[in-house]
Coordinates of C-alpha atoms and ligand atoms in Angstrom, one line a residue:
A33 CA -20.6 26.7 27.9
A34 CA -20.5 25.7 24.4
L35 CA -17.3 25.9 24.7
A36 CA -16.7 23.4 27.9
A37 CA -19.1 21.5 25.7
A38 CA -17.1 20.7 22.9
F39 CA -14.7 19.4 24.9
Q40 CA -16.5 17.1 26.7
A41 CA -17.9 15.7 22.5
A42 CA -13.9 16.2 22.0
A43 CA -12.8 14.0 24.8
V44 CA -15.2 11.5 25.3
E45 CA -15.3 10.8 20.9
L46 CA -13.7 8.1 19.8
P47 CA -10.4 6.8 18.5
R48 CA -11.2 6.6 14.8
L49 CA -9.9 6.7 11.2
V50 CA -10.7 9.0 8.6
T51 CA -9.9 8.9 5.2
Q52 CA -10.8 11.6 2.7
D53 CA -9.8 11.8 -0.9
G54 CA -7.8 9.6 -0.7
R55 CA -5.8 10.3 2.8
H56 CA -6.3 9.3 5.9
A57 CA -6.3 10.0 10.0
L58 CA -6.1 8.6 12.8
L59 CA -8.8 10.7 15.4
V60 CA -8.0 11.1 18.6
D61 CA -9.7 13.1 21.1
G62 CA -11.1 14.2 17.7
A63 CA -8.3 15.6 16.0
P64 CA -5.4 14.4 13.7
Y65 CA -2.8 12.6 15.7
L66 CA 0.5 12.5 14.8
M67 CA 2.4 8.7 16.5
L68 CA 5.4 9.2 17.3
G69 CA 5.6 5.8 18.5
A70 CA 7.7 3.3 19.6
Q71 CA 7.6 -1.0 20.4
A72 CA 8.9 -1.9 23.9
H73 CA 10.5 -6.0 23.6
N74 CA 8.1 -9.1 23.7
S75 CA 9.0 -10.2 26.7
S76 CA 8.1 -6.5 28.4
N77 CA 4.5 -6.9 28.3
Y78 CA 4.8 -7.7 33.1
V79 CA 4.4 -4.5 35.3
A80 CA 8.3 -5.3 36.6
A81 CA 9.8 -5.0 33.5
L82 CA 7.7 -1.3 32.6
P83 CA 10.1 1.1 34.3
K84 CA 12.9 0.0 31.7
V85 CA 10.3 0.2 29.1
W86 CA 9.1 3.7 30.5
A87 CA 12.4 4.6 30.4
A88 CA 13.5 4.3 26.7
L89 CA 10.2 5.4 25.4
A90 CA 10.8 8.9 27.9
D91 CA 14.4 8.9 25.9
A92 CA 12.9 8.4 22.7
N93 CA 10.3 11.9 22.9
A94 CA 8.1 8.9 21.9
N95 CA 4.3 9.9 22.6
T96 CA 3.1 6.2 21.8
L97 CA 3.8 3.3 23.6
E98 CA 3.5 -0.2 21.4
I99 CA 3.1 -2.9 23.9
P100 CA 1.8 -6.6 24.3
V101 CA -0.9 -7.8 25.5
A102 CA -0.9 -12.1 25.3
W103 CA -3.2 -14.4 25.8
E104 CA -1.6 -16.9 28.2
Q105 CA -1.1 -13.6 30.6
I106 CA -5.0 -13.1 30.4
E107 CA -6.0 -16.2 30.1
P108 CA -3.8 -18.5 32.3
A109 CA -6.6 -20.9 32.8
E110 CA -9.6 -21.2 31.1
G111 CA -12.3 -18.8 32.3
K112 CA -9.9 -16.5 35.0
F113 CA -9.1 -13.7 33.4
D114 CA -6.8 -11.6 35.4
F115 CA -5.9 -7.4 34.1
G116 CA -4.1 -6.4 36.8
Y117 CA -0.9 -5.8 34.1
V118 CA -3.5 -3.5 31.7
D119 CA -4.7 -1.8 34.5
T120 CA -1.0 -1.1 35.8
L121 CA 0.0 -0.5 32.5
V122 CA -2.7 1.9 31.1
Q123 CA -2.6 3.6 35.3
Q124 CA 0.8 4.2 34.7
A125 CA 1.0 6.1 31.1
R126 CA -1.7 7.9 31.5
E127 CA 0.8 10.1 34.2
R128 CA 3.4 10.1 31.6
N129 CA 0.5 11.2 29.2
V130 CA 1.7 8.7 26.2
R131 CA -1.4 7.2 25.1
L132 CA -0.8 3.0 23.9
V133 CA -1.7 1.0 21.3
L134 CA -2.2 -2.8 22.8
L135 CA -0.8 -5.7 20.5
W136 CA -3.5 -8.9 21.2
F137 CA -0.7 -11.9 21.0
G138 CA -3.4 -14.6 20.8
T139 CA -3.4 -17.0 18.2
W140 CA -0.3 -16.0 16.3
K141 CA 2.5 -14.8 17.3
N142 CA 5.1 -15.0 14.2
T143 CA 3.1 -17.4 12.6
G144 CA 3.5 -19.6 16.0
P145 CA 0.8 -20.0 19.0
S146 CA 3.7 -18.8 21.8
Y147 CA 1.6 -17.1 23.4
V148 CA -1.3 -18.5 24.1
P149 CA -2.2 -20.8 27.7
E150 CA -0.8 -23.8 28.2
W151 CA -4.6 -25.1 28.5
V152 CA -4.6 -24.3 24.2
K153 CA -0.8 -24.8 23.6
F154 CA -1.2 -28.4 23.8
D155 CA -4.7 -29.5 23.7
N156 CA -4.7 -30.1 19.3
A157 CA -8.0 -32.7 19.4
R158 CA -10.1 -29.1 20.4
F159 CA -7.1 -26.8 19.0
P160 CA -6.1 -27.8 15.7
R161 CA -2.7 -27.8 14.1
M162 CA -2.3 -27.2 10.7
L163 CA -2.0 -30.4 8.5
D164 CA 0.9 -30.4 5.9
Q165 CA 0.4 -31.7 2.6
Q166 CA 1.3 -36.1 4.2
G167 CA -1.5 -35.3 7.3
K168 CA 1.0 -34.3 9.5
P169 CA 0.6 -31.5 12.1
I170 CA 2.8 -28.9 11.9
Y171 CA 3.5 -25.9 14.3
C172 CA 1.1 -23.3 13.7
L173 CA -2.3 -23.5 14.4
S174 CA -5.7 -23.5 11.3
P175 CA -7.0 -21.1 10.8
H176 CA -10.1 -23.6 10.6
G177 CA -10.1 -24.6 14.2
T178 CA -13.5 -23.0 15.5
E179 CA -13.0 -23.6 19.4
T180 CA -9.8 -21.6 18.5
L181 CA -11.8 -19.2 17.2
K182 CA -14.2 -19.0 19.5
A183 CA -11.5 -19.0 23.0
D184 CA -9.1 -16.5 21.3
R185 CA -12.1 -14.8 20.7
N186 CA -13.7 -14.8 23.7
A187 CA -10.1 -14.1 25.5
F188 CA -9.9 -11.1 23.8
V189 CA -13.8 -9.8 24.6
R190 CA -13.2 -9.6 27.4
L191 CA -9.4 -7.5 27.3
M192 CA -12.1 -5.3 24.9
T193 CA -14.7 -5.7 27.9
H194 CA -11.9 -4.8 29.9
L195 CA -10.6 -1.3 28.5
K196 CA -13.7 -0.1 27.9
Q197 CA -14.4 -0.1 31.6
I198 CA -11.3 1.3 32.7
D199 CA -10.7 3.3 30.1
G200 CA -13.6 4.5 28.0
D201 CA -14.1 7.8 28.7
R202 CA -10.2 8.4 28.5
H203 CA -8.5 6.9 25.0
T204 CA -5.2 6.1 27.1
V205 CA -5.5 3.3 24.7
I206 CA -5.9 4.9 21.0
M207 CA -5.7 1.1 19.0
V208 CA -5.1 -2.7 19.5
Q209 CA -2.8 -4.7 16.9
V210 CA -5.3 -8.2 16.0
Q211 CA -2.3 -10.9 16.1
N212 CA 1.0 -10.4 16.0
E213 CA 2.6 -10.8 11.8
V214 CA 0.1 -13.9 10.3
G215 CA 0.8 -16.6 8.3
T216 CA 2.6 -19.9 7.8
Y217 CA 6.1 -20.4 7.5
G218 CA 6.9 -23.5 4.8
Y219 CA 3.2 -24.4 3.9
A220 CA 1.0 -23.0 1.8
R221 CA -2.2 -23.9 3.6
D222 CA -4.0 -25.7 5.8
Y223 CA -4.7 -29.7 4.4
S224 CA -7.3 -31.3 7.6
P225 CA -10.1 -31.8 5.8
A226 CA -11.5 -28.1 7.5
G227 CA -9.2 -26.8 4.9
Q228 CA -9.5 -29.1 2.0
K229 CA -13.2 -28.6 2.3
A230 CA -13.2 -25.1 1.8
F231 CA -10.3 -24.7 -0.4
A232 CA -12.7 -26.6 -2.8
G233 CA -15.2 -23.6 -2.4
A234 CA -15.8 -20.6 -4.8
V235 CA -13.6 -17.4 -3.7
P236 CA -16.5 -15.2 -2.0
A237 CA -18.1 -12.5 -4.1
A238 CA -16.2 -9.8 -1.2
V239 CA -12.5 -11.8 -2.3
L240 CA -13.9 -10.9 -6.1
K241 CA -14.3 -7.5 -5.9
Q242 CA -11.4 -6.8 -4.3
Q243 CA -8.4 -9.2 -5.2
K244 CA -7.4 -9.2 -8.9
S245 CA -5.4 -12.3 -9.9
P246 CA -1.7 -12.4 -11.1
V247 CA -2.8 -14.8 -13.5
Q248 CA -5.3 -14.9 -16.4
G249 CA -7.9 -16.6 -14.5
A250 CA -12.3 -17.6 -14.7
A251 CA -13.7 -14.4 -13.9
S252 CA -15.6 -16.8 -10.8
G253 CA -15.0 -20.3 -9.5
T254 CA -12.9 -22.0 -7.5
W255 CA -9.2 -20.5 -5.5
Q256 CA -7.6 -22.7 -7.5
Q257 CA -9.6 -21.7 -11.3
V258 CA -9.8 -17.8 -10.6
Y259 CA -6.6 -17.5 -8.6
G260 CA -4.5 -20.2 -10.9
D261 CA -1.0 -20.5 -9.1
Y262 CA -1.5 -17.7 -6.5
A263 CA -4.6 -20.2 -4.9
E264 CA -3.1 -21.6 -2.1
Q265 CA -1.7 -18.1 -0.8
Y266 CA -4.6 -16.4 -1.4
F267 CA -6.4 -18.8 0.0
H268 CA -4.7 -19.0 3.2
T269 CA -5.1 -15.6 3.0
W270 CA -8.7 -14.9 2.8
A271 CA -8.9 -17.6 5.9
I272 CA -6.6 -16.3 8.0
A273 CA -8.3 -12.8 7.5
S274 CA -11.7 -14.3 8.4
Y275 CA -10.9 -15.7 11.4
I276 CA -9.0 -11.8 12.0
E277 CA -12.6 -10.4 11.0
E278 CA -14.9 -12.9 13.8
I279 CA -11.8 -11.6 16.9
A280 CA -11.4 -7.9 15.7
K281 CA -15.8 -7.5 15.1
A282 CA -16.4 -8.9 18.1
G283 CA -14.4 -7.3 20.5
R284 CA -15.5 -3.6 18.2
A285 CA -18.9 -4.2 18.8
V286 CA -18.9 -3.8 22.4
Y287 CA -15.7 -1.4 22.4
D288 CA -15.8 0.1 18.8
L289 CA -11.5 1.0 18.9
P290 CA -9.7 1.0 15.2
M291 CA -7.9 -2.2 15.4
F292 CA -4.7 -3.0 12.9
V293 CA -2.5 -5.7 11.7
N294 CA 1.0 -5.7 10.8
N295 CA 2.8 -8.1 8.1
A296 CA 6.4 -9.3 8.0
L297 CA 7.3 -8.5 4.6
R298 CA 8.1 -10.4 1.6
D299 CA 9.9 -8.9 -0.9
P300 CA 8.7 -5.8 -2.5
V301 CA 11.3 -5.4 -4.8
E302 CA 10.9 -8.7 -6.8
P303 CA 8.6 -9.3 -9.5
L304 CA 5.7 -11.0 -8.4
A305 CA 5.6 -14.0 -8.3
P306 CA 4.0 -17.2 -6.6
W307 CA 4.5 -17.7 -2.8
R308 CA 8.4 -19.9 -2.7
K309 CA 7.8 -20.5 1.2
N310 CA 9.4 -17.3 0.5
F311 CA 7.4 -15.2 3.3
A312 CA 4.2 -16.4 5.7
S313 CA 1.9 -16.8 3.6
G314 CA -1.6 -16.0 4.6
G315 CA 0.0 -12.7 6.2
P316 CA -0.6 -9.3 5.1
T317 CA 1.3 -8.5 1.9
Y318 CA 1.1 -6.3 -0.1
D319 CA -0.2 -8.7 -3.1
V320 CA -3.2 -9.4 -0.9
I321 CA -4.4 -6.1 1.0
G322 CA -7.1 -6.5 -1.0
I323 CA -7.8 -9.8 0.9
Y324 CA -8.1 -8.2 3.6
K325 CA -10.1 -5.7 3.0
A326 CA -12.6 -7.5 2.0
A327 CA -12.7 -10.2 4.2
A328 CA -11.6 -8.2 7.6
P329 CA -13.6 -4.9 7.0
H330 CA -13.0 -3.8 10.5
I331 CA -8.9 -4.1 10.5
D332 CA -8.6 -0.5 9.2
V333 CA -4.9 -0.8 8.5
A334 CA -2.9 -3.1 7.2
G335 CA 1.2 -2.3 8.6
P336 CA 4.6 -3.0 7.3
D337 CA 7.7 -4.3 10.1
I338 CA 10.9 -2.9 8.4
Y339 CA 13.8 -4.6 9.4
E340 CA 15.5 -5.2 5.4
P341 CA 17.0 -1.6 5.3
A342 CA 17.9 -1.0 2.2
S343 CA 16.4 2.2 1.3
P344 CA 15.5 1.0 -2.0
K345 CA 13.2 -1.4 -0.3
V346 CA 12.0 0.1 2.1
M347 CA 10.2 2.9 -0.6
A348 CA 8.6 0.1 -2.4
T349 CA 6.7 -1.4 0.8
L350 CA 5.9 2.3 1.8
D351 CA 5.1 2.5 -1.4
K352 CA 3.1 -0.5 -1.6
F353 CA 1.2 -0.1 1.3
Q354 CA 0.2 3.9 1.2
R355 CA -3.5 3.1 -0.8
P356 CA -6.7 5.0 -0.8
D357 CA -7.7 2.5 1.3
N358 CA -4.5 1.2 2.8
A359 CA -3.1 4.4 5.3
L360 CA 0.6 4.2 5.3
F361 CA 1.6 3.0 9.4
V362 CA 4.8 1.6 10.0
P363 CA 3.9 -0.6 13.4
E364 CA 8.0 -1.6 13.5
I365 CA 11.1 -0.8 12.4
G366 CA 14.9 -1.7 13.5
N367 CA 15.9 0.4 15.8
S368 CA 19.5 0.4 14.6
T369 CA 21.2 3.5 13.4
V370 CA 20.1 3.3 10.2
Y371 CA 16.4 3.5 10.3
P372 CA 15.4 6.9 11.8
R373 CA 16.4 8.4 9.0
Y374 CA 12.9 7.3 7.8
A375 CA 10.8 8.8 10.5
F376 CA 11.4 11.8 7.9
A377 CA 9.9 10.0 4.7
V378 CA 7.6 7.9 6.3
L379 CA 5.7 11.0 8.7
G380 CA 6.5 13.3 5.3
R381 CA 4.6 11.2 2.8
G382 CA 1.7 11.4 5.4
G383 CA 2.1 8.5 7.8
I384 CA 0.3 8.1 10.8
G385 CA 2.7 6.7 13.1
F386 CA 6.1 5.3 12.5
A387 CA 7.3 3.0 15.8
P388 CA 10.5 1.7 15.7
F389 CA 11.1 -1.8 17.5
G390 CA 12.7 -2.8 20.5
I391 CA 12.8 0.4 22.3
D392 CA 13.6 -0.7 26.0
Y393 CA 16.2 -1.1 27.7
A394 CA 15.5 -4.8 28.8
D395 CA 19.1 -6.0 27.9
Y396 CA 17.9 -7.7 24.6
S397 CA 19.5 -7.0 21.5
N398 CA 17.0 -8.7 17.9
F399 CA 20.6 -8.1 15.8
P400 CA 21.2 -8.9 13.2
L401 CA 18.2 -6.8 12.4
G402 CA 18.3 -4.4 15.2
S403 CA 20.5 -3.2 16.9
K404 CA 23.7 -3.8 19.3
A405 CA 23.6 -1.6 21.4
T406 CA 20.2 -2.1 24.8
D407 CA 21.0 1.5 26.1
R408 CA 20.0 5.3 25.1
T409 CA 23.3 4.8 22.5
M410 CA 19.9 3.5 20.5
V411 CA 17.7 5.4 21.8
A412 CA 18.6 8.8 20.8
P413 CA 18.8 8.8 17.8
F414 CA 14.8 8.2 17.0
G415 CA 15.2 10.8 20.1
T416 CA 16.2 13.7 18.7
I417 CA 13.9 13.1 15.8
F418 CA 10.7 12.1 17.7
G419 CA 11.8 15.3 19.6
A420 CA 11.9 17.9 17.2
F421 CA 8.3 16.6 15.9
R422 CA 6.3 16.5 18.8
P423 CA 5.9 19.5 19.4
M424 CA 3.9 19.9 16.1
A425 CA 2.8 16.5 16.1
R426 CA -0.9 17.8 16.0
Q427 CA -0.7 20.8 13.0
W428 CA 2.0 18.2 11.6
A429 CA -1.3 15.1 11.8
Q430 CA -3.6 17.9 9.7
W431 CA -1.4 18.9 7.1
A432 CA -1.0 15.5 6.5
F433 CA -4.5 14.5 6.7
E434 CA -4.3 17.8 4.2
G435 CA -2.6 16.1 1.8
R436 CA 0.8 19.6 2.8
T437 CA 3.8 17.5 4.1
R438 CA 6.2 15.6 2.0
G439 CA 9.0 13.6 3.2
V440 CA 12.5 12.2 1.8
A441 CA 15.2 10.1 3.1
E442 CA 18.5 9.9 2.7
G443 CA 18.8 6.5 0.1
D444 CA 21.4 4.8 -0.4
D445 CA 23.0 6.1 -2.7
R446 CA 23.4 9.0 -1.4
A447 CA 21.9 10.8 -4.3
P448 CA 19.8 14.3 -4.4
Q449 CA 16.2 14.2 -4.1
T450 CA 14.0 16.8 -5.2
I451 CA 10.2 17.2 -3.7
A452 CA 7.8 18.2 -5.5
L453 CA 6.1 21.4 -4.2
R454 CA 2.5 24.3 -5.6
G455 CA 4.4 26.7 -6.6
W456 CA 7.7 24.7 -5.6
K457 CA 10.2 22.4 -6.2
A458 CA 12.6 21.9 -3.5
T459 CA 15.8 19.6 -3.7
V460 CA 16.7 17.5 -0.4
S461 CA 21.0 17.0 -1.0
F462 CA 23.0 15.2 1.7
R463 CA 26.9 15.5 3.1
E464 CA 27.3 18.4 2.6
W465 CA 28.4 20.7 4.1
Q466 CA 26.8 24.3 5.7
F467 CA 29.1 26.7 3.8
G468 CA 29.7 26.8 0.4
E469 CA 28.7 24.4 -2.6
A470 CA 30.9 21.3 -3.2
Q471 CA 32.2 22.0 -6.5
Y472 CA 33.7 24.7 -5.3
F473 CA 35.7 23.0 -3.0
K474 CA 36.3 20.4 -5.1
H475 CA 39.6 19.5 -3.0
I476 CA 38.0 19.0 0.2
Q477 CA 38.0 15.1 1.5
D478 CA 36.5 15.6 5.0
K479 CA 32.6 15.1 5.2
P480 CA 30.4 16.3 8.0
A481 CA 31.0 14.3 11.1
G482 CA 28.4 11.9 11.4
T483 CA 27.3 10.9 7.8
E484 CA 29.7 8.5 7.2
A485 CA 26.8 6.3 6.4
P486 CA 22.5 7.4 5.5
N487 CA 21.6 9.2 7.8
G488 CA 19.6 12.4 6.3
G489 CA 16.5 13.6 5.8
V490 CA 13.9 16.6 5.1
A491 CA 10.0 16.7 5.9
V492 CA 8.4 19.5 4.4
A493 CA 4.5 20.7 5.4
Q494 CA 2.8 23.9 3.3
V495 CA 1.6 25.8 4.9
G496 CA 0.6 28.2 3.0
D497 CA 1.4 29.2 -1.0
N498 CA 4.7 30.1 -0.2
E499 CA 5.2 29.1 3.6
F500 CA 6.6 26.1 4.1
I501 CA 7.8 24.5 8.7
V502 CA 10.4 22.4 7.5
V503 CA 11.7 19.7 9.6
G504 CA 15.5 18.0 8.9
Q505 CA 18.4 15.9 9.9
H506 CA 22.2 16.0 7.3
A507 CA 20.8 18.0 4.4
R508 CA 20.8 20.5 2.2
I509 CA 17.7 22.1 1.3
K510 CA 16.9 24.5 -1.5
F511 CA 13.9 25.9 -3.1
E512 CA 13.5 27.0 -6.5
G513 CA 10.0 28.2 -8.8
A514 CA 7.9 25.7 -10.4
G515 CA 3.8 25.7 -11.2
A516 CA 2.5 28.6 -11.4
N517 CA 6.3 30.2 -10.2
A518 CA 8.4 28.5 -13.2
G519 CA 11.1 30.2 -14.2
K520 CA 10.8 33.3 -11.4
P521 CA 13.5 34.3 -9.6
S522 CA 13.1 33.9 -6.1
M523 CA 14.6 35.1 -2.5
Y524 CA 14.2 33.7 0.8
A525 CA 11.5 36.3 2.8
R526 CA 12.4 35.2 5.9
V527 CA 13.6 31.8 7.5
E528 CA 13.3 31.3 11.1
E529 CA 14.5 28.6 13.7
G530 CA 12.2 27.4 16.4
Q531 CA 9.2 25.7 16.9
F532 CA 5.5 26.0 17.8
D533 CA 4.5 26.0 21.8
S534 CA 1.7 23.7 23.7
Q535 CA -0.8 26.6 22.2
G536 CA -0.1 25.7 19.1
R537 CA 1.8 29.7 18.9
W538 CA 4.8 29.4 16.8
V539 CA 7.6 31.1 19.0
M540 CA 10.9 32.6 16.5
E541 CA 14.4 31.6 18.1
R542 CA 16.6 32.6 15.8
N543 CA 16.0 34.5 11.8
W544 CA 18.0 32.5 9.4
N545 CA 20.1 35.1 7.1
G546 CA 23.8 35.3 5.4
D547 CA 25.7 32.7 5.5
Q548 CA 22.7 31.0 7.4
T549 CA 21.1 31.4 3.6
D550 CA 23.6 32.0 0.4
Y551 CA 24.2 28.1 0.5
G552 CA 20.5 26.4 1.0
L553 CA 19.1 25.7 4.7
N554 CA 21.9 23.3 6.1
F555 CA 20.7 20.2 9.0
M556 CA 23.2 19.2 10.5
A557 CA 23.2 16.4 13.4
R558 CA 20.0 17.8 14.9
P559 CA 17.0 17.9 14.1
A560 CA 15.7 21.5 13.4
V561 CA 12.7 23.4 12.2
L562 CA 11.9 26.2 10.4
R563 CA 9.6 28.8 9.3
V564 CA 11.0 29.5 5.2
K565 CA 8.8 32.2 4.0
L566 CA 9.2 32.8 -0.5
G567 CA 9.3 35.6 -2.6
T568 CA 9.4 35.8 -6.8
Y569 CA 10.5 38.9 -8.4
Ligands
N0T821 C1 9.1 -8.8 14.7 C2 10.4 -8.1 15.3 C3 9.4 -9.1 17.0 C4 15.5 -9.2 6.7 C5 11.7 -8.8 15.5 C6 10.4 -9.7 13.2 C7 8.0 -8.6 16.6 C8 7.6 -9.6 15.3 N1 9.6 -10.1 13.6 O1 12.1 -9.1 16.6 O2 9.6 -10.5 17.3 O3 6.9 -9.1 17.5 O4 6.9 -8.6 15.2 C9 10.2 -10.6 11.2 C10 11.4 -10.5 11.1 C11 12.1 -11.6 10.0 C12 13.0 -11.3 9.4 C13 13.4 -9.9 7.6 C14 14.6 -10.0 6.9

């Protein structure tokens, strides 16, 4: 009876983000959840389009589908709501044992108003667009439009109310993204009278506290006084974040699901500089996460949308978005073959989720951002990795929350990388054969098939003092003593290849020894899961 009661409690517990010791977990049904996600294409949010989404999701071995719910589709005429699509979506997700992350395409979708209903799109008097410095309306809706906020918030609250009704006891839907890639391209802020007035106001105390100024500015005062050359961008960021906060707060008041925003990135490597039309002003770029935290406390996470494949940039982006006050969550990453390996880095670093974008068979390719292919060949490289993680996803999320996991993705330089573990150090190298050391075979020019471009990765969970779960592809890993074991000779006590079963029990398939361990542990194209026990002598 106590157990039944505990299950009951877990089933009714709402999904939520928790933080401990600077690490984060997304709790679903009361336990950390690893989101092996996939995002559908922008226009697949219609019942008849779903079969091509589910087919790709299955091939991806994803446990979570991210998919839009558009304002235009749930409120095509003002005050008339239609949740037919949402009902079918939730029903079909349950049948497939898949969770949902809904993307609220409202006032801003990639900064523009393409997903607002027609009755909003062209009523600029009631739903004002931003004005440029000459007073001319631009493409983007103004974050100072009080009627726009009211209308968007109203529709969103209706959506959350409906979700609570149909899913409040099941939690098929585990998170909601509020808007999509907000900000404004080409304009720093809104120069309308409402915008001008707000810009002349004082920086709110919460922003002063959470967003330090990159320049020597006043400790308080107007945006210009405090943030100097960054004032316009920071002000616009605050305006949009505050607008999002009103929507998220109202939605969570009726149904308290975790909520997040996503970001079209600014360059993470070039030195920080004032906005120069080089990214969307007002979005949750890495430099203004503090403003989002201050202005939008009902938004749990700001996540990076990664479409720039260069490994130093990807790593810099992960570094910048993983913070004690911000969980690492990659809600979008390109679906071409350069990106799957980053799953090892994101999930190894303790990310709560990772979702390639464009995982459906709708015959649309967003090349050159993503893959040219729109069929199984595009999905498979993600599917093999997710397939290795999926049976142990719950364990992995728990280990990540406990700070036991690490991960690396092969860099564009193909160079070895080291992983610091408690009492141990691991070295991961790439393009190695399974047998022998490269230095003895200098005459061999050949490299393993499938390693022509970087696609290796390894993630490690330290499950005991000398015990590790290791998952990888196209990589070699070797361990040596460090810390308390520094300088001690060591060897494998045991290396089992296997997987966890549905009860969470480790099931061994074979014991790696001899050739299989003499030259490190070598992962090839098929991601394998190893349970590695080490010992010193
Ligand atoms: C993304 C997706 C979708 C290095 C692009 C990325 C999705 C949105 N936008 O397919 O539109 O809804 O969130 C913008 C990337 C900008 C170019 C980066 C060049």
